[in-house]
Amino acid sequence: MSLSLIESKLSQLRGHIRLMFLSYGLGLLLVWVAGLALWLFWSDYLLNLPAGVRVTFLVLSCLVLAVIVIRNIVYPLSRTLTDEENALLVEREYPLLNDRLITSLQFLKNQERYKDVASEKMIESVVGESFDLAGKLNFGDAVRSRRLLYMVVASVCAMSVVFAHAYFARDPMSTWARRAFGADVAWPTRTKLDVKFLEADPTQKVKAVMMV
């Protein structure tokens, strides 16, 4: 198997890793969005916060989300993943390679450096054996992660809670959405009417008193 085919498989592995970074970062972001949304809602609902405090909390929440995006999405996706780093991931998943894949890549990419250390036949033997073995392996298995699965499940659960909360508390959530940006809108209140009929003289009209 040629170097170009191995590099192609490593390039596909690099794409899988970036997709994992993106999926994990988005999942973490959704969990924080759900948590902050519920925290903003209930803190305002229970304490009836003034407009300045509500806006301050909203700005701080946005800053927290920005940090999460930078640290868990932008930074991982902007990293340069070399073939050597990807090869080490494959070696860790498949110990039977016994460092031969990374060694072969270093031999081929730095032939001048190793020409006096190993003979040409030795290099060809190591490279041929490692590439033949690597060609039969699925490099994608090197990036399987339960941590990503847990994050996806957590994000789905978190957003489900938010949507359920918004559905069953539509009026309060609608009010909060406006209050969060500083609008001077009062929380909806429940009004209870007690209607009492008083006995009156037959010659007088019956009076009804409504108490709120």
Short mmCIF file of C-alpha atoms in Angstrom, two decimals:
data_model
loop_
_atom_site.label_atom_id
_atom_site.label_comp_id
_atom_site.label_asym_id
_atom_site.label_seq_id
_atom_site.Cartn_x
_atom_site.Cartn_y
_atom_site.Cartn_z
CA MET A 1 0.00 0.00 0.00
CA SER A 2 1.35 3.41 -0.99
CA LEU A 3 1.95 6.42 1.22
CA SER A 4 -0.79 8.38 -0.58
CA LEU A 5 -3.45 5.82 0.39
CA ILE A 6 -2.35 5.84 4.02
CA GLU A 7 -2.38 9.64 4.01
CA SER A 8 -5.89 9.50 2.54
CA LYS A 9 -7.07 7.27 5.40
CA LEU A 10 -5.39 9.55 7.93
CA SER A 11 -7.10 12.53 6.29
CA GLN A 12 -10.48 10.81 6.70
CA LEU A 13 -9.61 10.17 10.34
CA ARG A 14 -8.82 13.87 10.71
CA GLY A 15 -12.29 14.68 9.37
CA HIS A 16 -13.89 12.30 11.89
CA ILE A 17 -11.97 13.93 14.71
CA ARG A 18 -13.11 17.41 13.68
CA LEU A 19 -16.70 16.19 13.46
CA MET A 20 -16.36 14.80 16.98
CA PHE A 21 -14.98 18.11 18.23
CA LEU A 22 -17.90 19.94 16.62
CA SER A 23 -20.53 17.52 17.94
CA TYR A 24 -19.14 17.58 21.46
CA GLY A 25 -18.84 21.37 21.48
CA LEU A 26 -22.39 21.87 20.22
CA GLY A 27 -23.72 19.37 22.75
CA LEU A 28 -21.95 21.16 25.60
CA LEU A 29 -23.21 24.50 24.31
CA LEU A 30 -26.82 23.28 24.28
CA VAL A 31 -26.52 21.98 27.84
CA TRP A 32 -25.28 25.38 29.01
CA VAL A 33 -27.94 27.23 27.00
CA ALA A 34 -30.65 25.13 28.65
CA GLY A 35 -29.19 25.55 32.13
CA LEU A 36 -28.70 29.29 31.83
CA ALA A 37 -32.15 29.81 30.33
CA LEU A 38 -33.81 28.02 33.23
CA TRP A 39 -31.62 29.86 35.75
CA LEU A 40 -32.46 33.26 34.23
CA PHE A 41 -36.14 32.44 34.15
CA TRP A 42 -36.51 31.18 37.71
CA SER A 43 -34.27 33.80 39.28
CA ASP A 44 -36.42 36.52 37.73
CA TYR A 45 -39.70 34.72 38.36
CA LEU A 46 -39.00 34.13 42.04
CA LEU A 47 -37.21 37.39 42.85
CA ASN A 48 -38.87 39.76 40.36
CA LEU A 49 -35.51 41.30 39.49
CA PRO A 50 -35.15 44.92 38.36
CA ALA A 51 -34.42 45.61 34.70
CA GLY A 52 -30.74 46.44 35.24
CA VAL A 53 -30.06 43.16 37.02
CA ARG A 54 -31.93 41.16 34.37
CA VAL A 55 -29.90 42.69 31.55
CA THR A 56 -26.65 42.20 33.48
CA PHE A 57 -27.44 38.52 34.03
CA LEU A 58 -28.25 38.15 30.33
CA VAL A 59 -24.95 39.74 29.28
CA LEU A 60 -22.99 37.54 31.70
CA SER A 61 -24.76 34.47 30.36
CA CYS A 62 -23.85 35.44 26.79
CA LEU A 63 -20.22 35.88 27.82
CA VAL A 64 -20.21 32.41 29.38
CA LEU A 65 -21.62 30.94 26.17
CA ALA A 66 -19.01 32.80 24.12
CA VAL A 67 -16.21 31.31 26.22
CA ILE A 68 -17.68 27.83 25.76
CA VAL A 69 -17.87 28.32 21.98
CA ILE A 70 -14.26 29.52 21.80
CA ARG A 71 -12.82 26.83 24.07
CA ASN A 72 -14.86 23.85 22.90
CA ILE A 73 -15.61 24.59 19.23
CA VAL A 74 -13.38 27.28 17.72
CA TYR A 75 -10.11 26.22 19.36
CA PRO A 76 -10.39 22.45 18.72
CA LEU A 77 -11.43 23.00 15.10
CA SER A 78 -8.59 25.46 14.50
CA ARG A 79 -5.92 23.02 15.68
CA THR A 80 -3.67 21.45 13.09
CA LEU A 81 -3.79 17.66 13.32
CA THR A 82 -0.69 16.12 11.73
CA ASP A 83 -0.49 12.69 10.18
CA GLU A 84 1.88 11.67 12.96
CA GLU A 85 -0.65 12.60 15.65
CA ASN A 86 -3.39 10.71 13.85
CA ALA A 87 -1.09 7.73 13.41
CA LEU A 88 -0.48 7.67 17.17
CA LEU A 89 -4.25 7.51 17.73
CA VAL A 90 -4.45 4.53 15.40
CA GLU A 91 -1.49 2.88 17.15
CA ARG A 92 -3.22 3.30 20.49
CA GLU A 93 -6.40 1.67 19.17
CA TYR A 94 -4.46 -1.13 17.43
CA PRO A 95 -1.46 -2.14 19.58
CA LEU A 96 -0.56 -4.85 17.06
CA LEU A 97 0.92 -2.12 14.85
CA ASN A 98 3.62 -1.81 17.51
CA ASP A 99 4.70 1.73 16.47
CA ARG A 100 5.33 0.58 12.92
CA LEU A 101 2.87 3.00 11.33
CA ILE A 102 4.33 6.11 12.93
CA THR A 103 7.84 4.83 12.23
CA SER A 104 7.03 4.26 8.56
CA LEU A 105 5.61 7.74 8.17
CA GLN A 106 8.70 9.26 9.73
CA PHE A 107 10.95 7.17 7.49
CA LEU A 108 9.17 8.28 4.31
CA LYS A 109 8.80 11.94 5.23
CA ASN A 110 12.36 12.30 6.48
CA GLN A 111 14.32 9.97 4.25
CA GLU A 112 17.43 12.13 4.26
CA ARG A 113 17.50 12.12 8.03
CA TYR A 114 17.36 8.33 8.34
CA LYS A 115 19.41 7.26 5.31
CA ASP A 116 22.50 6.72 7.46
CA VAL A 117 20.58 5.06 10.31
CA ALA A 118 18.75 2.28 8.49
CA SER A 119 19.34 0.53 5.19
CA GLU A 120 17.01 1.02 2.26
CA LYS A 121 15.88 -2.62 2.42
CA MET A 122 15.09 -2.33 6.10
CA ILE A 123 13.03 0.80 5.51
CA GLU A 124 11.16 -0.83 2.62
CA SER A 125 10.43 -3.89 4.77
CA VAL A 126 9.12 -1.89 7.74
CA VAL A 127 7.07 0.42 5.54
CA GLY A 128 5.61 -2.37 3.43
CA GLU A 129 4.65 -4.50 6.42
CA SER A 130 3.09 -1.64 8.39
CA PHE A 131 1.19 -0.21 5.41
CA ASP A 132 -0.19 -3.62 4.43
CA LEU A 133 -1.44 -4.14 7.97
CA ALA A 134 -2.78 -0.58 8.31
CA GLY A 135 -4.67 -0.93 5.05
CA LYS A 136 -6.83 -3.66 6.57
CA LEU A 137 -7.78 -1.60 9.64
CA ASN A 138 -10.64 0.82 10.14
CA PHE A 139 -9.03 4.04 11.33
CA GLY A 140 -12.42 5.42 12.35
CA ASP A 141 -12.48 3.05 15.33
CA ALA A 142 -9.64 5.07 16.84
CA VAL A 143 -11.98 7.96 17.66
CA ARG A 144 -14.96 6.20 19.19
CA SER A 145 -15.92 7.99 22.39
CA ARG A 146 -18.50 7.27 25.08
CA ARG A 147 -17.93 10.79 26.33
CA LEU A 148 -19.38 12.15 23.08
CA LEU A 149 -22.37 9.81 23.37
CA TYR A 150 -23.05 10.97 26.92
CA MET A 151 -22.82 14.61 25.84
CA VAL A 152 -25.27 14.10 22.98
CA VAL A 153 -27.75 12.38 25.31
CA ALA A 154 -27.31 15.12 27.93
CA SER A 155 -27.90 17.88 25.38
CA VAL A 156 -31.05 16.20 24.05
CA CYS A 157 -32.39 15.78 27.60
CA ALA A 158 -31.53 19.37 28.54
CA MET A 159 -33.25 20.87 25.50
CA SER A 160 -36.26 18.58 26.02
CA VAL A 161 -36.63 19.97 29.54
CA VAL A 162 -36.49 23.54 28.22
CA PHE A 163 -39.05 22.89 25.47
CA ALA A 164 -41.36 21.10 27.92
CA HIS A 165 -41.00 24.00 30.36
CA ALA A 166 -41.79 26.49 27.59
CA TYR A 167 -44.84 24.47 26.53
CA PHE A 168 -46.40 24.03 29.96
CA ALA A 169 -45.55 27.58 31.10
CA ARG A 170 -46.20 29.45 27.87
CA ASP A 171 -47.42 32.72 29.37
CA PRO A 172 -44.64 33.09 31.98
CA MET A 173 -41.98 32.13 29.42
CA SER A 174 -43.35 34.64 26.94
CA THR A 175 -43.24 37.34 29.60
CA TRP A 176 -39.72 36.36 30.62
CA ALA A 177 -38.48 36.52 27.03
CA ARG A 178 -39.41 40.21 26.99
CA ARG A 179 -38.28 40.93 30.54
CA ALA A 180 -34.86 39.39 29.89
CA PHE A 181 -34.04 42.26 27.52
CA GLY A 182 -35.09 44.86 30.06
CA ALA A 183 -38.73 45.37 29.10
CA ASP A 184 -40.91 46.68 31.92
CA VAL A 185 -43.49 43.90 31.74
CA ALA A 186 -45.22 42.55 34.84
CA TRP A 187 -45.43 38.86 35.50
CA PRO A 188 -48.88 37.39 34.87
CA THR A 189 -50.81 36.89 38.11
CA ARG A 190 -53.70 34.65 38.94
CA THR A 191 -56.87 36.44 40.06
CA LYS A 192 -59.36 34.63 42.24
CA LEU A 193 -62.92 35.86 42.40
CA ASP A 194 -65.14 34.94 45.33
CA VAL A 195 -68.77 35.78 44.69
CA LYS A 196 -70.98 35.94 47.77
CA PHE A 197 -74.71 36.56 47.77
CA LEU A 198 -76.08 38.36 50.78
CA GLU A 199 -79.58 37.87 52.00
CA ALA A 200 -81.52 41.07 51.80
CA ASP A 201 -84.88 42.44 52.73
CA PRO A 202 -87.61 41.28 50.35
CA THR A 203 -88.24 44.92 49.58
CA GLN A 204 -84.58 45.52 48.59
CA LYS A 205 -82.51 44.30 45.69
CA VAL A 206 -80.08 41.48 46.33
CA LYS A 207 -76.52 42.78 46.58
CA ALA A 208 -73.55 40.87 45.24
CA VAL A 209 -70.11 41.52 46.62
CA MET A 210 -67.07 40.42 44.62
CA MET A 211 -63.87 40.10 46.57
CA VAL A 212 -60.58 39.88 44.70
#
